[in-house]
Short mmCIF file of C-alpha atoms in Angstrom, two decimals:
data_model
loop_
_atom_site.label_atom_id
_atom_site.label_comp_id
_atom_site.label_asym_id
_atom_site.label_seq_id
_atom_site.Cartn_x
_atom_site.Cartn_y
_atom_site.Cartn_z
CA UNK A 282 0.27 -0.23 -0.15
CA UNK A 283 1.25 3.46 -1.28
CA UNK A 284 2.19 6.22 1.51
CA UNK A 285 -0.59 8.18 0.18
CA UNK A 286 -3.17 5.76 -0.10
CA UNK A 287 -2.70 4.54 3.70
CA UNK A 288 -2.73 8.37 4.44
CA UNK A 289 -6.43 8.63 3.10
CA UNK A 290 -7.35 5.53 4.07
CA UNK A 291 -6.91 6.62 7.66
CA UNK A 292 -8.61 9.82 7.44
CA UNK A 293 -11.52 7.73 5.75
CA UNK A 294 -11.70 5.27 8.39
CA UNK A 295 -11.37 8.85 11.17
CA UNK A 296 -14.87 10.14 8.99
CA UNK A 297 -16.33 6.62 9.71
CA UNK A 298 -15.24 6.23 13.42
CA UNK A 299 -16.75 9.86 14.83
CA UNK A 300 -19.62 8.49 15.09
CA UNK A 301 -22.45 10.51 17.47
CA UNK A 302 -21.85 7.98 20.53
CA UNK A 303 -17.77 8.38 20.54
CA UNK A 304 -18.13 11.97 20.42
CA UNK A 305 -20.87 11.78 23.52
CA UNK A 306 -17.78 9.30 25.31
CA UNK A 307 -15.20 11.39 24.04
CA UNK A 308 -17.15 14.57 25.81
CA UNK A 309 -18.03 12.76 29.23
CA UNK A 310 -21.61 13.26 28.42
CA UNK A 311 -22.36 9.52 28.71
CA UNK A 312 -20.14 6.73 29.85
CA UNK A 313 -18.50 4.05 27.08
CA UNK A 314 -20.21 1.22 29.41
CA UNK A 315 -23.42 3.19 29.32
CA UNK A 316 -23.26 3.51 25.50
CA UNK A 317 -23.49 -0.14 24.53
CA UNK A 318 -25.93 -0.66 26.77
CA UNK A 319 -27.51 2.55 25.19
CA UNK A 320 -26.94 1.05 21.92
CA UNK A 321 -28.01 -2.14 22.21
CA UNK A 322 -31.55 -0.43 23.79
CA UNK A 323 -31.75 2.40 20.60
CA UNK A 324 -31.70 -0.51 17.84
CA UNK A 325 -34.17 -2.35 19.56
CA UNK A 326 -36.49 0.77 19.45
CA UNK A 327 -35.97 2.01 15.99
CA UNK A 328 -35.10 5.48 16.87
CA UNK A 329 -31.84 7.55 16.29
CA UNK A 330 -29.47 7.39 18.80
CA UNK A 331 -29.99 10.83 19.54
CA UNK A 332 -33.85 10.67 19.59
CA UNK A 333 -33.35 7.78 21.66
CA UNK A 334 -31.01 9.18 24.38
CA UNK A 335 -33.22 12.58 24.29
CA UNK A 336 -36.50 10.80 24.84
CA UNK A 337 -35.61 8.25 27.35
CA UNK A 338 -34.21 11.53 28.98
CA UNK A 339 -30.83 10.01 28.71
CA UNK A 340 -29.33 13.54 27.64
CA UNK A 341 -31.10 16.63 26.81
CA UNK A 342 -31.55 18.30 23.89
CA UNK A 343 -28.54 21.29 24.31
CA UNK A 344 -26.31 18.55 24.86
CA UNK A 345 -27.13 16.42 22.29
CA UNK A 346 -26.98 19.91 19.76
CA UNK A 347 -22.71 20.16 21.27
CA UNK A 348 -22.43 16.72 20.54
CA UNK A 349 -23.50 17.09 16.99
CA UNK A 350 -21.45 20.28 16.73
CA UNK A 351 -18.09 18.65 17.22
CA UNK A 352 -19.19 15.78 14.99
CA UNK A 353 -19.60 17.58 12.15
CA UNK A 354 -16.31 19.65 12.92
CA UNK A 355 -14.27 16.53 13.24
CA UNK A 356 -15.92 15.81 9.79
CA UNK A 357 -14.89 18.89 8.23
CA UNK A 358 -11.83 18.96 9.65
CA UNK A 359 -10.84 15.12 8.90
CA UNK A 360 -12.33 15.82 5.17
CA UNK A 361 -10.20 18.86 3.97
CA UNK A 362 -6.80 17.21 5.95
CA UNK A 363 -8.08 14.25 2.88
CA UNK A 364 -8.16 17.08 0.49
CA UNK A 365 -4.87 18.53 1.35
CA UNK A 366 -2.94 15.06 1.79
CA UNK A 367 -4.61 14.26 -1.64
CA UNK A 368 -2.21 17.45 -3.53
CA UNK A 369 0.64 16.89 -1.19
CA UNK A 370 1.24 13.56 -3.24
CA UNK A 371 0.81 15.15 -6.04
CA UNK A 372 2.57 17.72 -8.23
CA UNK A 373 0.97 21.10 -8.27
CA UNK A 374 -2.02 21.56 -11.03
CA UNK A 375 -1.33 25.33 -11.20
CA UNK A 376 1.74 27.71 -10.53
CA UNK A 377 -0.32 30.00 -8.82
CA UNK A 378 -1.73 27.97 -5.95
CA UNK A 379 -0.11 26.18 -3.32
CA UNK A 380 -0.49 23.62 -1.27
CA UNK A 381 -2.08 24.35 2.20
CA UNK A 382 -1.20 22.89 5.32
CA UNK A 383 -1.19 24.89 8.28
CA UNK A 384 -5.25 23.56 9.81
CA UNK A 385 -5.03 22.34 13.34
CA UNK A 386 -6.52 19.21 13.70
CA UNK A 387 -8.12 20.12 16.90
CA UNK A 388 -10.34 23.21 15.54
CA UNK A 389 -13.67 21.88 15.21
CA UNK A 390 -16.86 23.44 15.10
CA UNK A 391 -17.29 23.61 18.57
CA UNK A 392 -14.46 25.02 19.51
CA UNK A 393 -14.62 27.59 16.91
CA UNK A 394 -17.71 28.77 19.16
CA UNK A 395 -15.96 29.63 22.12
CA UNK A 396 -15.34 33.44 23.08
CA UNK A 397 -16.81 34.95 19.46
CA UNK A 398 -17.92 38.12 20.69
CA UNK A 399 -18.76 40.22 17.97
CA UNK A 400 -16.64 39.08 15.37
CA UNK A 401 -18.70 37.76 12.80
CA UNK A 402 -20.36 41.35 12.58
CA UNK A 403 -19.97 40.72 8.45
CA UNK A 404 -21.71 38.37 5.97
CA UNK A 405 -20.27 34.74 6.33
CA UNK A 406 -17.95 33.87 2.80
CA UNK A 407 -19.15 32.06 -0.31
CA UNK A 408 -22.52 31.34 1.18
CA UNK A 409 -21.39 29.04 3.94
CA UNK A 410 -22.34 29.25 7.43
CA UNK A 411 -19.47 30.08 9.96
CA UNK A 412 -18.42 29.83 13.60
CA UNK A 413 -15.59 31.98 15.02
CA UNK A 414 -13.19 32.18 17.91
CA UNK A 415 -10.63 34.98 19.38
CA UNK A 416 -8.05 32.08 20.43
CA UNK A 417 -6.08 31.79 17.31
CA UNK A 418 -3.19 29.58 19.07
CA UNK A 419 -3.73 26.74 16.95
CA UNK A 420 -2.38 28.69 14.35
CA UNK A 421 1.54 28.88 14.73
CA UNK A 422 2.40 29.95 11.19
CA UNK A 423 0.48 32.96 11.46
CA UNK A 424 0.87 33.73 14.81
CA UNK A 425 4.83 33.10 14.41
CA UNK A 426 4.77 34.87 10.81
CA UNK A 427 3.50 38.41 12.26
CA UNK A 428 5.72 38.35 15.09
CA UNK A 429 8.55 38.16 12.65
CA UNK A 430 7.06 41.20 10.79
CA UNK A 431 6.98 43.20 13.42
CA UNK A 432 10.38 42.95 14.61
CA UNK A 433 11.69 43.29 11.41
CA UNK A 434 9.13 46.36 10.90
CA UNK A 435 10.96 47.33 14.72
CA UNK A 436 15.02 46.40 13.78
CA UNK A 437 14.53 47.91 10.23
CA UNK A 438 15.22 44.19 8.88
CA UNK A 439 15.17 44.68 5.12
CA UNK A 440 15.64 48.05 5.41
CA UNK A 441 15.48 48.41 1.02
CA UNK A 442 13.06 46.10 0.82
CA UNK A 443 10.57 47.84 3.72
CA UNK A 444 11.59 51.66 1.79
CA UNK A 445 9.91 50.23 -1.77
CA UNK A 446 7.22 49.17 0.30
CA UNK A 447 6.65 51.86 1.61
CA UNK A 448 7.34 54.15 -1.13
CA UNK A 449 4.72 52.18 -3.49
CA UNK A 450 1.95 52.29 -0.56
CA UNK A 451 2.39 56.32 -0.33
CA UNK A 452 0.18 57.72 -2.94
CA UNK A 453 -2.64 54.99 -2.23
CA UNK A 454 -3.20 57.24 2.05
CA UNK A 455 -5.99 58.92 0.43
CA UNK A 456 -7.93 56.55 -1.32
CA UNK A 457 -10.38 54.97 -1.20
CA UNK A 458 -11.28 51.07 0.71
CA UNK A 459 -12.20 50.21 -2.87
CA UNK A 460 -9.28 52.05 -4.85
CA UNK A 461 -6.83 50.33 -2.36
CA UNK A 462 -8.38 47.16 -2.55
CA UNK A 463 -7.72 47.06 -6.52
CA UNK A 464 -4.14 48.68 -6.07
CA UNK A 465 -2.73 46.71 -3.57
CA UNK A 466 -4.20 44.18 -4.98
CA UNK A 467 -2.53 44.49 -8.25
CA UNK A 468 1.10 45.88 -6.80
CA UNK A 469 1.18 42.45 -4.98
CA UNK A 470 0.53 40.24 -7.72
CA UNK A 471 3.45 41.38 -9.51
CA UNK A 472 5.37 39.72 -7.07
CA UNK A 473 7.35 36.57 -8.27
CA UNK A 474 5.47 33.51 -7.59
CA UNK A 475 7.45 30.25 -5.89
CA UNK A 476 6.35 27.51 -4.27
CA UNK A 477 7.48 27.04 -1.13
CA UNK A 478 8.89 23.40 -1.62
CA UNK A 479 11.80 26.07 -4.07
CA UNK A 480 12.04 28.51 -2.15
CA UNK A 481 12.12 27.32 1.42
CA UNK A 482 12.86 23.49 1.13
CA UNK A 483 10.17 23.32 3.08
CA UNK A 484 6.57 22.61 1.81
CA UNK A 485 4.52 24.91 3.48
CA UNK A 486 5.67 28.42 4.71
CA UNK A 487 4.21 31.46 5.86
CA UNK A 488 6.57 34.34 4.69
CA UNK A 489 6.73 37.88 6.46
CA UNK A 490 6.58 40.36 3.84
CA UNK A 491 9.83 41.10 3.92
CA UNK A 492 10.84 37.47 2.64
CA UNK A 493 8.15 37.86 0.32
CA UNK A 494 9.35 41.09 -1.29
CA UNK A 495 12.61 39.65 -1.13
CA UNK A 496 12.02 36.06 -2.73
CA UNK A 497 8.75 35.89 -4.31
CA UNK A 498 6.09 33.43 -2.65
CA UNK A 499 3.27 31.00 -2.96
CA UNK A 500 -0.55 31.82 -3.03
CA UNK A 501 -0.60 32.79 1.08
CA UNK A 502 2.37 34.71 0.87
CA UNK A 503 0.41 36.96 -2.13
CA UNK A 504 -2.62 37.15 0.59
CA UNK A 505 -0.48 38.00 3.69
CA UNK A 506 1.26 40.50 1.49
CA UNK A 507 -1.81 42.70 0.64
CA UNK A 508 -3.04 41.74 4.53
CA UNK A 509 -0.12 43.64 5.84
CA UNK A 510 -0.53 46.59 2.42
CA UNK A 511 -4.01 47.34 3.31
CA UNK A 512 -2.81 47.04 6.97
CA UNK A 513 0.02 49.89 6.48
CA UNK A 514 -2.68 52.12 4.42
CA UNK A 515 -4.87 52.45 7.57
CA UNK A 516 -7.81 49.02 6.70
CA UNK A 517 -9.04 48.35 9.94
CA UNK A 518 -8.18 44.27 10.63
CA UNK A 519 -11.39 43.75 11.09
CA UNK A 520 -12.13 44.37 7.81
CA UNK A 521 -9.82 41.68 6.44
CA UNK A 522 -9.41 38.19 6.61
CA UNK A 523 -7.35 35.54 4.90
CA UNK A 524 -9.39 32.94 3.81
CA UNK A 525 -8.11 29.36 3.14
CA UNK A 526 -10.71 27.89 0.31
CA UNK A 527 -11.08 25.33 -1.85
CA UNK A 528 -10.51 25.76 -5.35
CA UNK A 529 -13.54 23.37 -6.75
CA UNK A 530 -12.51 23.96 -10.43
CA UNK A 531 -9.22 23.15 -10.05
CA UNK A 532 -9.63 20.54 -7.08
CA UNK A 533 -6.72 22.39 -5.07
CA UNK A 534 -6.77 24.59 -1.72
CA UNK A 535 -5.68 28.23 -2.29
CA UNK A 536 -5.34 30.98 -0.11
CA UNK A 537 -7.26 34.71 -0.65
CA UNK A 538 -7.36 37.87 1.30
CA UNK A 539 -11.07 38.86 1.73
CA UNK A 540 -11.80 42.64 2.37
CA UNK A 541 -15.21 43.64 3.86
CA UNK A 542 -15.60 47.05 1.84
CA UNK A 543 -18.55 49.12 2.40
CA UNK A 544 -20.34 48.42 -1.10
CA UNK A 545 -19.10 44.43 -1.02
CA UNK A 546 -16.96 42.41 -0.22
CA UNK A 547 -14.21 41.82 -1.87
CA UNK A 548 -11.52 38.79 -3.29
CA UNK A 549 -8.37 39.94 -3.83
CA UNK A 550 -6.41 36.82 -5.54
CA UNK A 551 -2.70 36.33 -6.77
CA UNK A 552 -4.79 34.07 -9.61
CA UNK A 553 -6.89 37.73 -10.74
CA UNK A 554 -5.02 40.48 -12.07
CA UNK A 555 -8.75 42.27 -10.77
CA UNK A 556 -10.03 42.44 -8.08
CA UNK A 557 -13.62 41.19 -7.54
CA UNK A 558 -16.62 40.50 -5.79
CA UNK A 559 -17.61 37.34 -3.53
CA UNK A 560 -20.65 36.69 -5.48
CA UNK A 561 -18.71 36.99 -8.98
CA UNK A 562 -16.39 33.51 -7.68
CA UNK A 563 -18.30 31.08 -7.83
CA UNK A 564 -15.69 28.14 -7.83
CA UNK A 565 -14.51 28.54 -4.39
CA UNK A 566 -15.65 26.46 -1.09
CA UNK A 567 -14.00 28.58 2.25
CA UNK A 568 -12.85 26.45 4.51
CA UNK A 569 -11.19 28.31 7.94
CA UNK A 570 -10.33 32.34 7.77
CA UNK A 571 -8.01 34.27 9.74
CA UNK A 572 -6.79 37.96 11.19
CA UNK A 573 -5.26 39.20 14.05
CA UNK A 574 -8.40 39.07 16.23
CA UNK A 575 -10.07 35.94 15.73
CA UNK A 576 -10.58 32.60 12.83
CA UNK A 577 -13.40 31.46 11.79
CA UNK A 578 -14.41 27.99 10.22
CA UNK A 579 -16.76 27.42 7.69
CA UNK A 580 -19.43 24.94 6.68
CA UNK A 581 -20.57 24.84 3.36
CA UNK A 582 -24.29 23.69 2.59
CA UNK A 583 -23.96 20.27 0.19
CA UNK A 584 -26.34 21.38 -2.36
CA UNK A 585 -24.65 24.71 -2.86
CA UNK A 586 -21.26 22.86 -2.60
CA UNK A 587 -22.73 20.12 -5.15
CA UNK A 588 -23.62 23.13 -7.56
CA UNK A 589 -20.03 24.76 -7.85
#
């Protein structure tokens, strides 16, 4: 059995094993011993397990809803990992989209709902439903990259590159948000595209803007550079997210910058010279999105996803 097929098989097994009963035991709602007896009684009743447990007052409706959300989140993440695994074992299908692997396996819909506050003040992306969280500790590549960039700014690292970047941004300061987004998208897209393997000798590396403008980068590096550029132009980070999506046309993962404008939601994409509104982009299925204030886990309705 090949390495690829073995890994995919493990993911499929994971998908099959995350049944409702397993989640209830995992969350400490019922014991493993009780589950065995409940499963026996449930089969005899003809009801689904959740219906049986609630009807017989073994668990509450809220506990059932929590368990179902957790189960759904686990399966979404496992399915996403299966997609990314299949991409990582094959050569790239396009020169302008990278293999995104920074998807922490611990993320679930249930965990995403913790401490969200007012994060979801904008419409959900690409017709998805989303759960938000302020806890971005699992996204180490994102956090480490920005910490490094802040040090670059403070210490003057990459002086010539930073000076040129600031010079290029200067004429954009008094433009509208839409014009800033349009011009930044065009400016950053002029940078060389190069895969992380060729550039850094790693399968996935999130470059700082200094590194990106010096050496080029792949899709998430373009999105990060646009995020940092608009931030430098005074755009609130609450209006921006790096979105990790599945390109349903090319069947590959991809990263774009999302900007919430006053006249709509913009997509800044290294695969498109023109900035687009989200309603013009029908082939992206969002997986998760993030900024420096929080992250969002996305779930796309099955009917909508299959139509893309």
